[in-house]
mmCIF file of C-alpha atoms in Angstrom:
data_model
loop_
_atom_site.group_PDB
_atom_site.id
_atom_site.type_symbol
_atom_site.label_atom_id
_atom_site.label_comp_id
_atom_site.label_asym_id
_atom_site.label_seq_id
_atom_site.Cartn_x
_atom_site.Cartn_y
_atom_site.Cartn_z
ATOM 1 C CA MET A 1 0.000 0.000 0.000
ATOM 2 C CA THR A 2 1.355 3.408 -0.914
ATOM 3 C CA SER A 3 0.457 6.899 0.149
ATOM 4 C CA GLU A 4 -1.296 7.390 -3.202
ATOM 5 C CA GLY A 5 -3.708 4.495 -3.042
ATOM 6 C CA THR A 6 -5.098 4.277 0.450
ATOM 7 C CA SER A 7 -7.466 1.587 -0.748
ATOM 8 C CA THR A 8 -7.659 -1.626 -2.669
ATOM 9 C CA THR A 9 -7.979 0.163 -5.982
ATOM 10 C CA ALA A 10 -4.987 0.180 -8.296
ATOM 11 C CA THR A 11 -4.166 3.506 -9.941
ATOM 12 C CA SER A 12 -2.712 4.189 -13.328
ATOM 13 C CA ALA A 13 0.956 4.917 -13.832
ATOM 14 C CA ARG A 14 0.075 7.815 -16.110
ATOM 15 C CA PRO A 15 2.126 10.895 -15.126
ATOM 16 C CA PRO A 16 0.268 13.591 -13.201
ATOM 17 C CA GLY A 17 -0.632 16.716 -15.035
ATOM 18 C CA GLY A 18 -1.393 14.918 -18.283
ATOM 19 C CA GLY A 19 -4.409 15.524 -20.468
ATOM 20 C CA ALA A 20 -5.736 18.648 -22.067
ATOM 21 C CA ALA A 21 -4.674 22.111 -21.051
ATOM 22 C CA PRO A 22 -7.119 23.837 -18.665
ATOM 23 C CA GLY A 23 -8.533 26.128 -21.329
ATOM 24 C CA ALA A 24 -9.192 23.212 -23.681
ATOM 25 C CA ARG A 25 -10.789 20.857 -21.156
ATOM 26 C CA ARG A 26 -14.173 19.539 -22.187
ATOM 27 C CA VAL A 27 -16.620 19.314 -19.303
ATOM 28 C CA PRO A 28 -19.102 16.442 -19.735
ATOM 29 C CA ALA A 29 -22.825 16.835 -19.255
ATOM 30 C CA SER A 30 -22.603 14.665 -16.122
ATOM 31 C CA THR A 31 -20.700 17.421 -14.288
ATOM 32 C CA PRO A 32 -23.064 19.216 -11.883
ATOM 33 C CA ALA A 33 -23.727 22.809 -12.928
ATOM 34 C CA PRO A 34 -22.737 25.557 -10.498
ATOM 35 C CA ASP A 35 -25.550 26.736 -8.236
ATOM 36 C CA GLY A 36 -24.053 30.003 -7.031
ATOM 37 C CA ARG A 37 -22.389 28.718 -3.869
ATOM 38 C CA PRO A 38 -18.609 28.464 -3.467
ATOM 39 C CA GLU A 39 -17.588 24.843 -3.975
ATOM 40 C CA ILE A 40 -15.408 22.251 -2.286
ATOM 41 C CA LEU A 41 -14.197 19.254 -4.271
ATOM 42 C CA ALA A 42 -13.226 16.211 -2.197
ATOM 43 C CA LEU A 43 -11.334 13.670 -4.302
ATOM 44 C CA ARG A 44 -11.608 10.003 -3.319
ATOM 45 C CA ALA A 45 -12.174 8.110 -6.556
ATOM 46 C CA LEU A 46 -12.327 4.729 -4.884
ATOM 47 C CA LYS A 47 -14.873 2.210 -3.531
ATOM 48 C CA LEU A 48 -17.679 2.048 -0.959
ATOM 49 C CA GLY A 49 -15.522 1.201 2.047
ATOM 50 C CA ASP A 50 -13.166 4.043 1.137
ATOM 51 C CA LEU A 51 -16.086 6.473 1.140
ATOM 52 C CA LEU A 52 -17.345 5.233 4.495
ATOM 53 C CA VAL A 53 -14.018 5.631 6.298
ATOM 54 C CA ALA A 54 -13.844 9.195 4.937
ATOM 55 C CA VAL A 55 -17.280 10.137 6.334
ATOM 56 C CA PRO A 56 -15.820 11.715 9.520
ATOM 57 C CA ALA A 57 -13.652 13.995 7.376
ATOM 58 C CA LEU A 58 -16.575 14.893 5.115
ATOM 59 C CA LYS A 59 -18.770 15.711 8.117
ATOM 60 C CA GLY A 60 -16.017 17.939 9.442
ATOM 61 C CA LEU A 61 -15.958 19.805 6.139
ATOM 62 C CA ARG A 62 -19.737 20.164 6.198
ATOM 63 C CA ARG A 63 -19.686 21.753 9.650
ATOM 64 C CA ALA A 64 -16.742 24.016 8.862
ATOM 65 C CA PHE A 65 -18.104 25.232 5.512
ATOM 66 C CA PRO A 66 -21.898 25.393 5.845
ATOM 67 C CA GLU A 67 -22.228 27.889 2.982
ATOM 68 C CA HIS A 68 -20.211 25.800 0.537
ATOM 69 C CA ARG A 69 -21.445 23.178 -1.858
ATOM 70 C CA ILE A 70 -19.466 19.945 -1.370
ATOM 71 C CA LEU A 71 -18.803 17.779 -4.430
ATOM 72 C CA TYR A 72 -17.412 14.274 -3.988
ATOM 73 C CA ALA A 73 -15.280 12.969 -6.860
ATOM 74 C CA ALA A 74 -15.802 9.212 -7.176
ATOM 75 C CA GLN A 75 -17.486 6.554 -9.288
ATOM 76 C CA GLU A 76 -21.100 7.060 -10.341
ATOM 77 C CA TRP A 77 -22.392 3.893 -8.660
ATOM 78 C CA LEU A 78 -21.738 5.436 -5.233
ATOM 79 C CA ARG A 79 -24.272 8.233 -5.802
ATOM 80 C CA PRO A 80 -27.130 6.670 -3.731
ATOM 81 C CA ILE A 81 -24.965 6.608 -0.608
ATOM 82 C CA LEU A 82 -23.857 10.248 -0.691
ATOM 83 C CA PRO A 83 -27.105 11.776 0.698
ATOM 84 C CA LEU A 84 -26.873 9.338 3.622
ATOM 85 C CA THR A 85 -23.649 10.987 4.778
ATOM 86 C CA GLU A 86 -25.532 14.267 5.274
ATOM 87 C CA ALA A 87 -22.260 15.934 4.302
ATOM 88 C CA VAL A 88 -22.068 15.808 0.497
ATOM 89 C CA ASP A 89 -24.238 17.822 -1.884
ATOM 90 C CA ASP A 90 -23.471 16.137 -5.193
ATOM 91 C CA LEU A 91 -21.246 13.689 -7.033
ATOM 92 C CA LEU A 92 -18.616 14.559 -9.597
ATOM 93 C CA PRO A 93 -18.476 11.316 -11.612
ATOM 94 C CA THR A 94 -14.804 10.293 -11.595
ATOM 95 C CA HIS A 95 -13.468 6.878 -12.537
ATOM 96 C CA GLY A 96 -10.008 6.669 -11.033
ATOM 97 C CA LEU A 97 -7.160 9.019 -11.843
ATOM 98 C CA ASP A 98 -6.446 8.135 -15.468
ATOM 99 C CA ASP A 99 -8.187 11.225 -16.846
ATOM 100 C CA PRO A 100 -8.367 14.869 -15.752
ATOM 101 C CA LEU A 101 -11.131 15.695 -13.309
ATOM 102 C CA PRO A 102 -14.263 16.657 -15.297
ATOM 103 C CA ILE A 103 -14.713 20.175 -13.977
ATOM 104 C CA GLU A 104 -13.929 23.687 -15.201
ATOM 105 C CA HIS A 105 -10.542 25.158 -14.374
ATOM 106 C CA GLY A 106 -10.774 27.763 -11.594
ATOM 107 C CA ARG A 107 -14.319 26.845 -10.555
ATOM 108 C CA ILE A 108 -13.447 25.166 -7.240
ATOM 109 C CA ASP A 109 -12.746 27.223 -4.135
ATOM 110 C CA LEU A 110 -11.224 24.419 -2.025
ATOM 111 C CA ALA A 111 -9.763 21.130 -3.314
ATOM 112 C CA VAL A 112 -9.383 18.395 -0.680
ATOM 113 C CA ASN A 113 -7.205 15.349 -1.339
ATOM 114 C CA LEU A 114 -8.839 12.411 0.425
ATOM 115 C CA HIS A 115 -7.452 9.976 -2.129
ATOM 116 C CA GLY A 116 -3.824 9.780 -1.039
ATOM 117 C CA SER A 117 -0.722 11.941 -1.135
ATOM 118 C CA GLY A 118 1.013 10.739 -4.275
ATOM 119 C CA GLY A 119 1.710 12.532 -7.506
ATOM 120 C CA GLU A 120 -1.355 11.293 -9.370
ATOM 121 C CA SER A 121 -4.001 12.620 -7.006
ATOM 122 C CA ARG A 122 -2.079 15.819 -6.359
ATOM 123 C CA GLY A 123 -1.612 16.358 -10.072
ATOM 124 C CA ARG A 124 -5.285 15.919 -10.841
ATOM 125 C CA LEU A 125 -6.232 18.449 -8.172
ATOM 126 C CA GLU A 126 -3.504 20.883 -9.176
ATOM 127 C CA GLU A 127 -4.859 20.837 -12.738
ATOM 128 C CA ILE A 128 -8.246 22.249 -11.742
ATOM 129 C CA GLY A 129 -6.826 25.524 -10.424
ATOM 130 C CA ALA A 130 -8.610 25.596 -7.058
ATOM 131 C CA ARG A 131 -8.101 28.713 -4.968
ATOM 132 C CA ARG A 132 -7.138 26.651 -1.899
ATOM 133 C CA ARG A 133 -5.975 23.111 -1.237
ATOM 134 C CA MET A 134 -5.972 20.657 1.678
ATOM 135 C CA GLY A 135 -3.858 17.533 1.732
ATOM 136 C CA HIS A 136 -0.834 15.847 3.221
ATOM 137 C CA ARG A 137 2.589 17.426 3.110
ATOM 138 C CA SER A 138 4.211 16.990 -0.285
ATOM 139 C CA PRO A 139 5.849 19.208 -2.927
ATOM 140 C CA GLY A 140 3.703 22.330 -3.230
ATOM 141 C CA TRP A 141 1.295 21.193 -0.507
ATOM 142 C CA ASP A 142 1.259 22.074 3.189
ATOM 143 C CA GLY A 143 -0.165 19.589 5.642
ATOM 144 C CA PRO A 144 0.637 16.768 8.038
ATOM 145 C CA VAL A 145 3.204 14.125 7.146
ATOM 146 C CA TRP A 146 1.705 10.935 5.691
ATOM 147 C CA ARG A 147 1.883 8.044 8.200
ATOM 148 C CA ASP A 148 1.963 4.494 6.882
ATOM 149 C CA GLY A 149 -0.201 2.085 8.832
ATOM 150 C CA ALA A 150 -2.623 4.671 10.223
ATOM 151 C CA LEU A 151 -6.250 3.738 10.861
ATOM 152 C CA GLU A 152 -8.061 5.152 7.863
ATOM 153 C CA ARG A 153 -10.849 6.970 9.717
ATOM 154 C CA GLU A 154 -8.235 8.586 11.944
ATOM 155 C CA ARG A 155 -5.980 9.458 8.996
ATOM 156 C CA TRP A 156 -8.588 11.577 7.244
ATOM 157 C CA ALA A 157 -10.082 13.080 10.405
ATOM 158 C CA SER A 158 -6.561 14.056 11.517
ATOM 159 C CA LEU A 159 -5.887 15.615 8.125
ATOM 160 C CA MET A 160 -8.939 17.818 8.517
ATOM 161 C CA SER A 161 -8.036 18.757 12.072
ATOM 162 C CA TRP A 162 -4.501 19.721 11.036
ATOM 163 C CA HIS A 163 -6.012 22.132 8.530
ATOM 164 C CA GLY A 164 -8.243 23.706 11.185
ATOM 165 C CA VAL A 165 -11.359 21.656 10.416
ATOM 166 C CA PRO A 166 -12.275 19.641 13.541
ATOM 167 C CA ALA A 167 -13.288 16.073 12.718
ATOM 168 C CA ASP A 168 -14.068 13.123 14.987
ATOM 169 C CA PRO A 169 -12.917 9.729 13.607
ATOM 170 C CA LEU A 170 -15.870 8.075 15.359
ATOM 171 C CA ASP A 171 -18.377 10.346 13.610
ATOM 172 C CA CYS A 172 -19.013 7.738 10.933
ATOM 173 C CA ARG A 173 -22.748 7.090 11.166
ATOM 174 C CA LEU A 174 -25.038 7.230 8.128
ATOM 175 C CA ARG A 175 -28.701 8.160 7.885
ATOM 176 C CA VAL A 176 -30.974 5.185 7.245
ATOM 177 C CA PRO A 177 -32.218 5.284 3.624
ATOM 178 C CA ASP A 178 -35.810 6.228 2.858
ATOM 179 C CA VAL A 179 -36.436 2.907 1.128
ATOM 180 C CA ALA A 180 -37.989 -0.313 2.361
ATOM 181 C CA ASN A 181 -35.781 -2.944 3.953
ATOM 182 C CA PRO A 182 -36.357 -6.119 1.893
ATOM 183 C CA ALA A 183 -35.572 -8.447 4.824
ATOM 184 C CA PRO A 184 -35.825 -6.796 8.256
ATOM 185 C CA GLY A 185 -33.893 -8.632 10.935
ATOM 186 C CA ALA A 186 -32.127 -10.976 8.531
ATOM 187 C CA ILE A 187 -28.565 -12.208 8.870
ATOM 188 C CA VAL A 188 -26.680 -10.683 5.955
ATOM 189 C CA VAL A 189 -23.944 -12.953 4.612
ATOM 190 C CA HIS A 190 -21.884 -10.920 2.170
ATOM 191 C CA VAL A 191 -19.968 -13.464 0.132
ATOM 192 C CA GLY A 192 -18.143 -11.166 -2.311
ATOM 193 C CA ALA A 193 -15.017 -9.049 -2.339
ATOM 194 C CA ALA A 194 -13.195 -7.052 -4.977
ATOM 195 C CA TYR A 195 -10.134 -9.305 -4.978
ATOM 196 C CA GLY A 196 -9.441 -12.986 -4.506
ATOM 197 C CA SER A 197 -7.257 -12.221 -1.502
ATOM 198 C CA ARG A 198 -10.462 -11.477 0.455
ATOM 199 C CA LEU A 199 -12.646 -14.360 -0.701
ATOM 200 C CA TRP A 200 -13.353 -16.709 2.176
ATOM 201 C CA PRO A 201 -14.103 -20.188 0.721
ATOM 202 C CA VAL A 202 -17.592 -20.911 -0.600
ATOM 203 C CA GLU A 203 -17.928 -24.091 1.457
ATOM 204 C CA ARG A 204 -17.181 -22.234 4.707
ATOM 205 C CA PHE A 205 -19.727 -19.511 4.023
ATOM 206 C CA ALA A 206 -22.182 -22.292 3.179
ATOM 207 C CA GLU A 207 -21.569 -24.154 6.431
ATOM 208 C CA VAL A 208 -22.065 -21.000 8.466
ATOM 209 C CA ALA A 209 -25.283 -20.143 6.593
ATOM 210 C CA ARG A 210 -26.631 -23.697 6.846
ATOM 211 C CA THR A 211 -26.083 -23.728 10.615
ATOM 212 C CA LEU A 212 -27.706 -20.342 11.132
ATOM 213 C CA ALA A 213 -30.681 -21.210 8.916
ATOM 214 C CA ALA A 214 -31.155 -24.503 10.737
ATOM 215 C CA ALA A 215 -31.366 -22.524 13.985
ATOM 216 C CA GLY A 216 -34.329 -20.610 12.548
ATOM 217 C CA HIS A 217 -32.621 -17.451 11.303
ATOM 218 C CA ARG A 218 -33.400 -15.792 7.992
ATOM 219 C CA VAL A 219 -30.232 -15.637 5.899
ATOM 220 C CA VAL A 220 -29.769 -13.320 2.920
ATOM 221 C CA PHE A 221 -26.733 -13.599 0.643
ATOM 222 C CA THR A 222 -25.450 -10.342 -0.805
ATOM 223 C CA GLY A 223 -22.808 -9.209 -3.260
ATOM 224 C CA SER A 224 -22.474 -7.366 -6.539
ATOM 225 C CA GLY A 225 -23.930 -8.465 -9.860
ATOM 226 C CA LYS A 226 -20.603 -10.046 -10.797
ATOM 227 C CA GLU A 227 -20.629 -11.898 -7.489
ATOM 228 C CA ARG A 228 -24.113 -13.361 -7.945
ATOM 229 C CA PRO A 229 -22.807 -16.724 -9.269
ATOM 230 C CA ARG A 230 -20.662 -17.057 -6.154
ATOM 231 C CA ALA A 231 -23.623 -16.201 -3.938
ATOM 232 C CA LEU A 232 -25.765 -18.769 -5.748
ATOM 233 C CA ALA A 233 -23.031 -21.358 -5.224
ATOM 234 C CA VAL A 234 -22.958 -20.615 -1.494
ATOM 235 C CA ALA A 235 -26.750 -20.869 -1.221
ATOM 236 C CA ASP A 236 -26.759 -24.136 -3.137
ATOM 237 C CA ALA A 237 -24.009 -25.620 -0.966
ATOM 238 C CA ALA A 238 -25.938 -24.510 2.128
ATOM 239 C CA GLY A 239 -29.119 -26.159 0.848
ATOM 240 C CA LEU A 240 -30.945 -22.838 0.743
ATOM 241 C CA PRO A 241 -33.240 -21.655 -2.062
ATOM 242 C CA GLU A 242 -32.329 -19.135 -4.733
ATOM 243 C CA ALA A 243 -34.771 -16.723 -3.097
ATOM 244 C CA THR A 244 -32.200 -16.190 -0.331
ATOM 245 C CA VAL A 245 -29.759 -14.690 -2.846
ATOM 246 C CA ALA A 246 -30.051 -10.911 -3.175
ATOM 247 C CA ALA A 247 -26.626 -10.440 -4.757
ATOM 248 C CA GLY A 248 -26.842 -8.279 -7.845
ATOM 249 C CA GLU A 249 -30.494 -7.416 -7.268
ATOM 250 C CA LEU A 250 -30.386 -4.586 -4.723
ATOM 251 C CA PRO A 251 -29.804 -0.909 -5.519
ATOM 252 C CA LEU A 252 -27.091 0.466 -3.286
ATOM 253 C CA ASP A 253 -29.473 2.401 -1.039
ATOM 254 C CA THR A 254 -31.634 -0.705 -0.603
ATOM 255 C CA PHE A 255 -28.536 -2.692 0.298
ATOM 256 C CA ALA A 256 -27.746 -0.034 2.904
ATOM 257 C CA ALA A 257 -31.289 -0.348 4.276
ATOM 258 C CA LEU A 258 -30.874 -4.127 4.478
ATOM 259 C CA VAL A 259 -27.664 -3.764 6.481
ATOM 260 C CA ALA A 260 -29.142 -1.011 8.662
ATOM 261 C CA GLY A 261 -31.876 -3.418 9.790
ATOM 262 C CA ALA A 262 -29.838 -6.628 9.940
ATOM 263 C CA SER A 263 -29.546 -8.719 13.075
ATOM 264 C CA LEU A 264 -25.987 -9.623 12.045
ATOM 265 C CA VAL A 265 -23.635 -8.978 9.124
ATOM 266 C CA ILE A 266 -20.959 -11.527 8.209
ATOM 267 C CA SER A 267 -18.474 -10.243 5.665
ATOM 268 C CA ALA A 268 -14.870 -9.963 4.658
ATOM 269 C CA ASP A 269 -13.270 -6.531 4.992
ATOM 270 C CA THR A 270 -15.483 -4.908 2.355
ATOM 271 C CA GLY A 271 -18.065 -2.159 1.985
ATOM 272 C CA ALA A 272 -20.700 -4.367 3.646
ATOM 273 C CA ALA A 273 -18.630 -4.487 6.831
ATOM 274 C CA HIS A 274 -18.159 -0.708 6.773
ATOM 275 C CA LEU A 275 -21.915 -0.261 6.341
ATOM 276 C CA ALA A 276 -22.455 -2.408 9.433
ATOM 277 C CA SER A 277 -20.120 -0.042 11.282
ATOM 278 C CA ALA A 278 -21.975 2.995 9.926
ATOM 279 C CA TYR A 279 -25.253 1.628 11.317
ATOM 280 C CA ALA A 280 -23.758 0.065 14.477
ATOM 281 C CA ARG A 281 -25.156 -3.327 13.489
ATOM 282 C CA PRO A 282 -23.556 -6.464 14.961
ATOM 283 C CA SER A 283 -20.943 -7.782 12.575
ATOM 284 C CA VAL A 284 -18.326 -10.473 12.151
ATOM 285 C CA VAL A 285 -15.580 -9.193 9.879
ATOM 286 C CA LEU A 286 -13.044 -11.546 8.311
ATOM 287 C CA PHE A 287 -9.711 -9.866 7.590
ATOM 288 C CA GLY A 288 -7.202 -11.130 5.055
ATOM 289 C CA PRO A 289 -4.511 -8.959 3.453
ATOM 290 C CA ALA A 290 -5.463 -5.684 5.154
ATOM 291 C CA PRO A 291 -4.709 -5.347 8.874
ATOM 292 C CA PRO A 292 -7.581 -4.368 11.195
ATOM 293 C CA SER A 293 -5.272 -1.735 12.676
ATOM 294 C CA GLU A 294 -5.758 0.193 9.409
ATOM 295 C CA TRP A 295 -9.248 -0.791 8.255
ATOM 296 C CA GLY A 296 -10.937 -2.224 11.331
ATOM 297 C CA PRO A 297 -14.368 -1.189 12.654
ATOM 298 C CA PRO A 298 -14.935 1.439 15.340
ATOM 299 C CA PRO A 299 -15.831 0.400 18.885
ATOM 300 C CA GLY A 300 -19.192 -1.291 18.908
ATOM 301 C CA PRO A 301 -20.849 -4.662 18.328
ATOM 302 C CA HIS A 302 -18.188 -5.802 15.867
ATOM 303 C CA THR A 303 -15.949 -8.874 15.986
ATOM 304 C CA VAL A 304 -12.759 -9.036 13.927
ATOM 305 C CA LEU A 305 -11.401 -12.458 12.950
ATOM 306 C CA THR A 306 -7.991 -12.950 11.356
ATOM 307 C CA ASP A 307 -4.530 -14.379 12.000
ATOM 308 C CA ALA A 308 -1.910 -11.682 11.618
ATOM 309 C CA SER A 309 0.915 -14.170 12.133
ATOM 310 C CA VAL A 310 0.359 -15.656 8.659
ATOM 311 C CA ARG A 311 -0.740 -12.535 6.783
ATOM 312 C CA VAL A 312 0.934 -12.103 3.384
ATOM 313 C CA GLY A 313 -0.715 -8.766 2.674
ATOM 314 C CA GLU A 314 -0.935 -8.972 -1.116
ATOM 315 C CA THR A 315 -4.222 -7.172 -1.717
ATOM 316 C CA PHE A 316 -4.355 -7.829 -5.456
ATOM 317 C CA SER A 317 -3.608 -11.540 -5.210
ATOM 318 C CA ALA A 318 -6.062 -13.909 -6.878
ATOM 319 C CA THR A 319 -5.867 -16.331 -3.958
ATOM 320 C CA PRO A 320 -7.147 -15.851 -0.398
ATOM 321 C CA ASP A 321 -4.647 -14.467 2.065
ATOM 322 C CA PRO A 322 -3.539 -17.035 4.674
ATOM 323 C CA ALA A 323 -4.745 -14.665 7.396
ATOM 324 C CA LEU A 324 -8.258 -15.067 5.985
ATOM 325 C CA LEU A 325 -7.995 -18.812 5.442
ATOM 326 C CA ALA A 326 -6.963 -19.195 9.075
ATOM 327 C CA VAL A 327 -10.470 -18.111 10.124
ATOM 328 C CA THR A 328 -12.596 -21.181 10.810
ATOM 329 C CA VAL A 329 -16.327 -21.823 10.589
ATOM 330 C CA ASP A 330 -16.396 -22.516 14.334
ATOM 331 C CA GLN A 331 -14.836 -19.111 15.038
ATOM 332 C CA VAL A 332 -17.477 -17.337 12.943
ATOM 333 C CA LEU A 333 -20.318 -19.228 14.604
ATOM 334 C CA ALA A 334 -18.868 -18.528 18.047
ATOM 335 C CA ALA A 335 -18.682 -14.840 17.219
ATOM 336 C CA ALA A 336 -22.285 -14.913 16.012
ATOM 337 C CA SER A 337 -23.261 -16.501 19.309
ATOM 338 C CA ASP A 338 -21.440 -13.751 21.183
ATOM 339 C CA HIS A 339 -23.724 -11.304 19.360
ATOM 340 C CA GLY A 340 -26.805 -13.150 20.525
ATOM 341 C CA ILE A 341 -27.324 -15.213 17.384
ATOM 342 C CA VAL A 342 -27.911 -18.746 18.650
#
């Protein structure tokens, strides 16, 4: 992990500052039009979990700049979650750092680097000609020194505080979506992950789900559309019907509502686990390549399972990290029992 990519998302090696000159930049129709307020652009073009650990920083910005419009630069699919932060006004659709940020040069009052501290993210923000900038200390930027191994919520809250914007790393709660929960009180078993290094074996998920279902609990399997075949395989191995598989069928805000009303969430270190933290729902989180000291949940009804002594730490590996494989079915079921699921 480098200071540029504070997440599991790989970034391009394209040199910063590339692309069209500011005066020639074409702004796509998807860019929100100005509404008359001064604007803040917070760059974090990453995934759901990355957004959720940055919520304390975003809430700090909201309190410190109540008259500003806050734009969050990230992928379009995250849009349904942004209103739930009660800190972000709109999304600037941004897919990674390969291309210049799709916004007019000189429009932004304050550019905030919540993506990392490397040359790519700095270069993309420098290109837009913001009047002010917040980030970590680096060439041309004032700020705190980047610390490897920091807990992510604390990293970004501390960055804000250094710049005179108080932020509490525990201020990570989300508003419950205004959509129906499709399975109130269910046990959410999130079987997917972005990389193979975080994929706990299908047969182990199945054994956990089979045991919990046999005890009378409603189990719902979740994941992305690409992860639906894996979720179906887990349900089949557990002897549960296809109707228990919600993977690929839930809009993101509905998924958030499902987690917000869950009796328990079982997941690898993914966005589902961070949603459980955001709603203070009981969770069992299985850690593989990423250490809980950097990405772990806040205090609350959350159990972390891993074995740091065998961690390899290769996030982008196609095979599960030994720290994840060391977690047993019995450990997960014992943790569920500790949360009152018997």
